[in-house]
């Protein structure tokens, strides 16, 4: 039996956990966010795709961010990446015209 994860294990689970961080005010969003990258896994069927590339960009942005420096700008960039990831996953799953909506 696998060891229980402290900060989430999976793909969708970890995307959801990361999204919660970036729903907070930018100055609070980054604290603890990188913890959810530990067991964040890209499913085999998404390797080498736009999804894989977006996940790598997301990882780098979260890990390289220096809290207190460009919080607002970096948080906005990460939200955009999360939105792009959601759309890319829906497309891969066969949704013909996914859209995050006007009021994300």
Short mmCIF file of N, CA and C in Angstrom, two decimals:
data_model
loop_
_atom_site.label_atom_id
_atom_site.label_comp_id
_atom_site.label_asym_id
_atom_site.label_seq_id
_atom_site.Cartn_x
_atom_site.Cartn_y
_atom_site.Cartn_z
N UNK A 1 0.85 -1.19 0.00
CA UNK A 1 0.00 0.00 0.00
C UNK A 1 0.89 1.25 0.00
N UNK A 2 0.65 2.20 -0.95
CA UNK A 2 1.49 3.40 -1.02
C UNK A 2 1.36 4.25 0.25
N UNK A 3 2.44 4.94 0.55
CA UNK A 3 2.43 5.85 1.68
C UNK A 3 1.45 6.99 1.41
N UNK A 4 0.72 7.41 2.43
CA UNK A 4 -0.23 8.51 2.29
C UNK A 4 0.53 9.80 2.00
N UNK A 5 0.01 10.55 1.05
CA UNK A 5 0.64 11.81 0.66
C UNK A 5 0.25 12.93 1.62
N UNK A 6 1.22 13.76 1.94
CA UNK A 6 0.94 14.92 2.79
C UNK A 6 0.29 16.06 2.03
N UNK A 7 0.70 16.25 0.77
CA UNK A 7 0.28 17.43 0.02
C UNK A 7 -0.43 17.09 -1.28
N UNK A 8 -0.92 15.87 -1.41
CA UNK A 8 -1.64 15.45 -2.60
C UNK A 8 -0.75 14.69 -3.56
N UNK A 9 -1.36 13.67 -4.21
CA UNK A 9 -0.65 12.89 -5.20
C UNK A 9 -1.59 12.68 -6.38
N UNK A 10 -1.09 12.98 -7.56
CA UNK A 10 -1.88 12.77 -8.76
C UNK A 10 -1.71 13.92 -9.73
N UNK A 11 -2.65 14.02 -10.63
CA UNK A 11 -2.62 15.07 -11.63
C UNK A 11 -3.75 16.07 -11.35
N UNK A 12 -5.00 15.62 -11.52
CA UNK A 12 -6.14 16.51 -11.28
C UNK A 12 -6.17 16.95 -9.82
N UNK A 13 -5.90 16.03 -8.90
CA UNK A 13 -5.90 16.36 -7.47
C UNK A 13 -4.94 17.52 -7.20
N UNK A 14 -3.73 17.43 -7.71
CA UNK A 14 -2.73 18.46 -7.44
C UNK A 14 -3.04 19.76 -8.18
N UNK A 15 -3.62 19.66 -9.36
CA UNK A 15 -4.06 20.89 -10.05
C UNK A 15 -5.12 21.61 -9.22
N UNK A 16 -6.05 20.84 -8.65
CA UNK A 16 -7.08 21.42 -7.81
C UNK A 16 -6.46 22.10 -6.58
N UNK A 17 -5.52 21.41 -5.94
CA UNK A 17 -4.88 21.98 -4.75
C UNK A 17 -4.10 23.25 -5.08
N UNK A 18 -3.38 23.24 -6.20
CA UNK A 18 -2.66 24.44 -6.63
C UNK A 18 -3.63 25.58 -6.95
N UNK A 19 -4.73 25.25 -7.60
CA UNK A 19 -5.73 26.27 -7.95
C UNK A 19 -6.27 26.97 -6.71
N UNK A 20 -6.43 26.22 -5.64
CA UNK A 20 -6.91 26.83 -4.39
C UNK A 20 -5.94 27.92 -3.92
N UNK A 21 -4.66 27.67 -4.04
CA UNK A 21 -3.66 28.67 -3.63
C UNK A 21 -3.83 29.96 -4.43
N UNK A 22 -4.06 29.81 -5.73
CA UNK A 22 -4.09 30.97 -6.60
C UNK A 22 -5.47 31.61 -6.67
N UNK A 23 -6.37 31.13 -5.83
CA UNK A 23 -7.64 31.80 -5.58
C UNK A 23 -7.51 32.76 -4.40
N UNK A 24 -6.38 32.69 -3.70
CA UNK A 24 -6.09 33.57 -2.58
C UNK A 24 -5.51 34.89 -3.10
N UNK A 25 -5.45 35.92 -2.25
CA UNK A 25 -4.77 37.14 -2.67
C UNK A 25 -3.31 36.81 -3.05
N UNK A 26 -2.78 37.48 -4.07
CA UNK A 26 -1.43 37.16 -4.57
C UNK A 26 -0.35 37.09 -3.50
N UNK A 27 -0.41 37.95 -2.50
CA UNK A 27 0.63 37.95 -1.47
C UNK A 27 0.58 36.71 -0.57
N UNK A 28 -0.53 35.97 -0.64
CA UNK A 28 -0.66 34.74 0.15
C UNK A 28 -0.61 33.47 -0.70
N UNK A 29 -0.76 33.63 -2.00
CA UNK A 29 -0.93 32.49 -2.91
C UNK A 29 0.24 31.53 -2.94
N UNK A 30 1.45 32.04 -2.82
CA UNK A 30 2.63 31.20 -3.03
C UNK A 30 3.04 30.37 -1.82
N UNK A 31 2.61 30.79 -0.63
CA UNK A 31 3.05 30.08 0.57
C UNK A 31 2.48 28.67 0.61
N UNK A 32 3.36 27.69 0.51
CA UNK A 32 2.97 26.28 0.53
C UNK A 32 2.58 25.72 -0.82
N UNK A 33 2.48 26.54 -1.85
CA UNK A 33 2.06 26.05 -3.17
C UNK A 33 3.03 25.01 -3.72
N UNK A 34 4.32 25.23 -3.54
CA UNK A 34 5.32 24.30 -4.09
C UNK A 34 5.20 22.90 -3.47
N UNK A 35 4.64 22.80 -2.27
CA UNK A 35 4.45 21.48 -1.64
C UNK A 35 3.61 20.56 -2.52
N UNK A 36 2.67 21.13 -3.27
CA UNK A 36 1.77 20.33 -4.10
C UNK A 36 2.44 19.84 -5.39
N UNK A 37 3.69 20.24 -5.61
CA UNK A 37 4.43 19.78 -6.79
C UNK A 37 5.18 18.48 -6.52
N UNK A 38 5.34 18.12 -5.25
CA UNK A 38 6.13 16.94 -4.88
C UNK A 38 5.61 15.67 -5.55
N UNK A 39 4.33 15.40 -5.43
CA UNK A 39 3.73 14.20 -6.02
C UNK A 39 2.77 14.54 -7.16
N UNK A 40 3.08 15.63 -7.86
CA UNK A 40 2.28 16.07 -9.01
C UNK A 40 2.78 15.28 -10.22
N UNK A 41 1.92 14.45 -10.78
CA UNK A 41 2.32 13.55 -11.86
C UNK A 41 1.56 13.84 -13.14
N UNK A 42 2.27 13.84 -14.24
CA UNK A 42 1.64 13.99 -15.55
C UNK A 42 1.32 12.59 -16.07
N UNK A 43 0.04 12.32 -16.37
CA UNK A 43 -0.31 11.00 -16.90
C UNK A 43 0.43 10.71 -18.21
N UNK A 44 0.73 9.45 -18.41
CA UNK A 44 1.49 9.00 -19.58
C UNK A 44 0.91 9.54 -20.89
N UNK A 45 -0.42 9.55 -21.02
CA UNK A 45 -1.02 9.97 -22.29
C UNK A 45 -0.82 11.46 -22.58
N UNK A 46 -0.38 12.24 -21.58
CA UNK A 46 -0.15 13.66 -21.78
C UNK A 46 1.34 14.00 -21.93
N UNK A 47 2.21 13.00 -21.82
CA UNK A 47 3.65 13.26 -21.95
C UNK A 47 3.96 13.70 -23.37
N UNK A 48 4.80 14.74 -23.48
CA UNK A 48 5.19 15.24 -24.80
C UNK A 48 4.15 16.10 -25.48
N UNK A 49 3.06 16.44 -24.77
CA UNK A 49 2.00 17.26 -25.35
C UNK A 49 2.07 18.68 -24.79
N UNK A 50 1.17 19.52 -25.24
CA UNK A 50 1.05 20.88 -24.71
C UNK A 50 0.83 20.83 -23.20
N UNK A 51 0.09 19.84 -22.72
CA UNK A 51 -0.17 19.69 -21.29
C UNK A 51 1.14 19.52 -20.53
N UNK A 52 1.99 18.67 -21.03
CA UNK A 52 3.29 18.42 -20.40
C UNK A 52 4.11 19.72 -20.34
N UNK A 53 4.10 20.47 -21.43
CA UNK A 53 4.84 21.74 -21.49
C UNK A 53 4.28 22.75 -20.49
N UNK A 54 2.96 22.84 -20.40
CA UNK A 54 2.33 23.77 -19.47
C UNK A 54 2.62 23.38 -18.02
N UNK A 55 2.63 22.08 -17.74
CA UNK A 55 2.95 21.62 -16.39
C UNK A 55 4.38 22.03 -16.03
N UNK A 56 5.30 21.89 -16.96
CA UNK A 56 6.69 22.28 -16.70
C UNK A 56 6.79 23.78 -16.43
N UNK A 57 6.08 24.58 -17.22
CA UNK A 57 6.07 26.04 -16.99
C UNK A 57 5.48 26.36 -15.62
N UNK A 58 4.40 25.66 -15.26
CA UNK A 58 3.76 25.86 -13.96
C UNK A 58 4.74 25.53 -12.83
N UNK A 59 5.38 24.38 -12.94
CA UNK A 59 6.36 23.97 -11.91
C UNK A 59 7.44 25.04 -11.72
N UNK A 60 8.02 25.48 -12.83
CA UNK A 60 9.10 26.46 -12.77
C UNK A 60 8.64 27.77 -12.16
N UNK A 61 7.46 28.23 -12.57
CA UNK A 61 6.96 29.51 -12.03
C UNK A 61 6.73 29.43 -10.53
N UNK A 62 6.16 28.32 -10.07
CA UNK A 62 5.88 28.17 -8.63
C UNK A 62 7.18 28.04 -7.86
N UNK A 63 8.09 27.21 -8.34
CA UNK A 63 9.35 26.95 -7.62
C UNK A 63 10.26 28.18 -7.61
N UNK A 64 10.35 28.88 -8.74
CA UNK A 64 11.30 29.99 -8.85
C UNK A 64 10.78 31.29 -8.24
N UNK A 65 9.49 31.35 -7.93
CA UNK A 65 8.93 32.61 -7.39
C UNK A 65 9.55 32.95 -6.04
N UNK A 66 9.88 34.22 -5.88
CA UNK A 66 10.39 34.73 -4.60
C UNK A 66 9.25 35.50 -3.93
N UNK A 67 8.64 34.94 -2.86
CA UNK A 67 7.53 35.64 -2.21
C UNK A 67 7.90 37.09 -1.86
N UNK A 68 6.95 37.97 -2.14
CA UNK A 68 7.18 39.38 -1.88
C UNK A 68 7.69 40.13 -3.11
N UNK A 69 8.09 39.40 -4.15
CA UNK A 69 8.59 39.99 -5.38
C UNK A 69 7.67 39.61 -6.53
N UNK A 70 7.05 40.57 -7.12
CA UNK A 70 6.15 40.35 -8.26
C UNK A 70 5.03 39.34 -7.96
N UNK A 71 4.54 39.31 -6.73
CA UNK A 71 3.48 38.37 -6.36
C UNK A 71 2.27 38.48 -7.29
N UNK A 72 1.81 39.71 -7.49
CA UNK A 72 0.60 39.93 -8.29
C UNK A 72 0.80 39.46 -9.74
N UNK A 73 1.93 39.84 -10.33
CA UNK A 73 2.20 39.49 -11.73
C UNK A 73 2.39 37.98 -11.90
N UNK A 74 3.19 37.38 -11.02
CA UNK A 74 3.44 35.93 -11.12
C UNK A 74 2.17 35.13 -10.85
N UNK A 75 1.37 35.55 -9.88
CA UNK A 75 0.12 34.85 -9.60
C UNK A 75 -0.82 34.92 -10.80
N UNK A 76 -0.89 36.07 -11.45
CA UNK A 76 -1.73 36.22 -12.65
C UNK A 76 -1.23 35.31 -13.77
N UNK A 77 0.09 35.22 -13.95
CA UNK A 77 0.66 34.33 -14.97
C UNK A 77 0.32 32.87 -14.66
N UNK A 78 0.42 32.49 -13.40
CA UNK A 78 0.12 31.11 -13.02
C UNK A 78 -1.36 30.80 -13.23
N UNK A 79 -2.23 31.75 -12.93
CA UNK A 79 -3.67 31.54 -13.18
C UNK A 79 -3.92 31.31 -14.67
N UNK A 80 -3.23 32.08 -15.50
CA UNK A 80 -3.38 31.89 -16.96
C UNK A 80 -2.90 30.50 -17.38
N UNK A 81 -1.80 30.04 -16.81
CA UNK A 81 -1.29 28.70 -17.13
C UNK A 81 -2.29 27.64 -16.67
N UNK A 82 -2.84 27.80 -15.47
CA UNK A 82 -3.84 26.84 -14.97
C UNK A 82 -5.06 26.80 -15.89
N UNK A 83 -5.50 27.96 -16.36
CA UNK A 83 -6.63 28.00 -17.30
C UNK A 83 -6.28 27.30 -18.61
N UNK A 84 -5.09 27.58 -19.12
CA UNK A 84 -4.66 26.93 -20.37
C UNK A 84 -4.56 25.41 -20.18
N UNK A 85 -4.09 24.98 -19.01
CA UNK A 85 -4.01 23.55 -18.72
C UNK A 85 -5.40 22.92 -18.73
N UNK A 86 -6.35 23.56 -18.08
CA UNK A 86 -7.72 23.03 -18.03
C UNK A 86 -8.29 22.88 -19.44
N UNK A 87 -8.08 23.87 -20.28
CA UNK A 87 -8.58 23.81 -21.65
C UNK A 87 -7.87 22.72 -22.44
N UNK A 88 -6.55 22.62 -22.29
CA UNK A 88 -5.78 21.59 -23.00
C UNK A 88 -6.22 20.19 -22.58
N UNK A 89 -6.47 19.98 -21.29
CA UNK A 89 -6.91 18.67 -20.81
C UNK A 89 -8.29 18.36 -21.39
N UNK A 90 -9.21 19.32 -21.34
CA UNK A 90 -10.54 19.09 -21.91
C UNK A 90 -10.45 18.73 -23.39
N UNK A 91 -9.60 19.44 -24.14
CA UNK A 91 -9.43 19.12 -25.57
C UNK A 91 -8.94 17.69 -25.75
N UNK A 92 -7.94 17.30 -24.95
CA UNK A 92 -7.40 15.94 -25.03
C UNK A 92 -8.46 14.90 -24.69
N UNK A 93 -9.42 15.28 -23.84
CA UNK A 93 -10.49 14.36 -23.44
C UNK A 93 -11.67 14.37 -24.41
N UNK A 94 -11.55 15.18 -25.47
CA UNK A 94 -12.57 15.16 -26.51
C UNK A 94 -13.62 16.24 -26.42
N UNK A 95 -13.48 17.19 -25.52
CA UNK A 95 -14.42 18.31 -25.46
C UNK A 95 -14.11 19.21 -26.65
N UNK A 96 -15.08 19.44 -27.55
CA UNK A 96 -14.79 20.14 -28.80
C UNK A 96 -14.41 21.63 -28.64
N UNK A 97 -15.01 22.33 -27.69
CA UNK A 97 -14.77 23.77 -27.61
C UNK A 97 -14.74 24.23 -26.15
N UNK A 98 -13.73 23.75 -25.37
CA UNK A 98 -13.69 24.14 -23.95
C UNK A 98 -13.41 25.63 -23.80
N UNK A 99 -13.94 26.21 -22.73
CA UNK A 99 -13.81 27.64 -22.49
C UNK A 99 -13.87 27.88 -20.98
N UNK A 100 -12.95 28.71 -20.47
CA UNK A 100 -12.96 28.99 -19.02
C UNK A 100 -14.01 30.02 -18.65
N UNK A 101 -14.66 30.60 -19.64
CA UNK A 101 -15.73 31.54 -19.35
C UNK A 101 -15.23 32.96 -19.19
N UNK A 102 -16.18 33.85 -19.17
CA UNK A 102 -15.87 35.27 -19.08
C UNK A 102 -15.42 35.65 -17.67
N UNK A 103 -16.01 34.99 -16.67
CA UNK A 103 -15.73 35.35 -15.27
C UNK A 103 -15.01 34.21 -14.57
N UNK A 104 -13.74 34.04 -14.88
CA UNK A 104 -13.00 32.97 -14.22
C UNK A 104 -12.58 33.47 -12.87
#
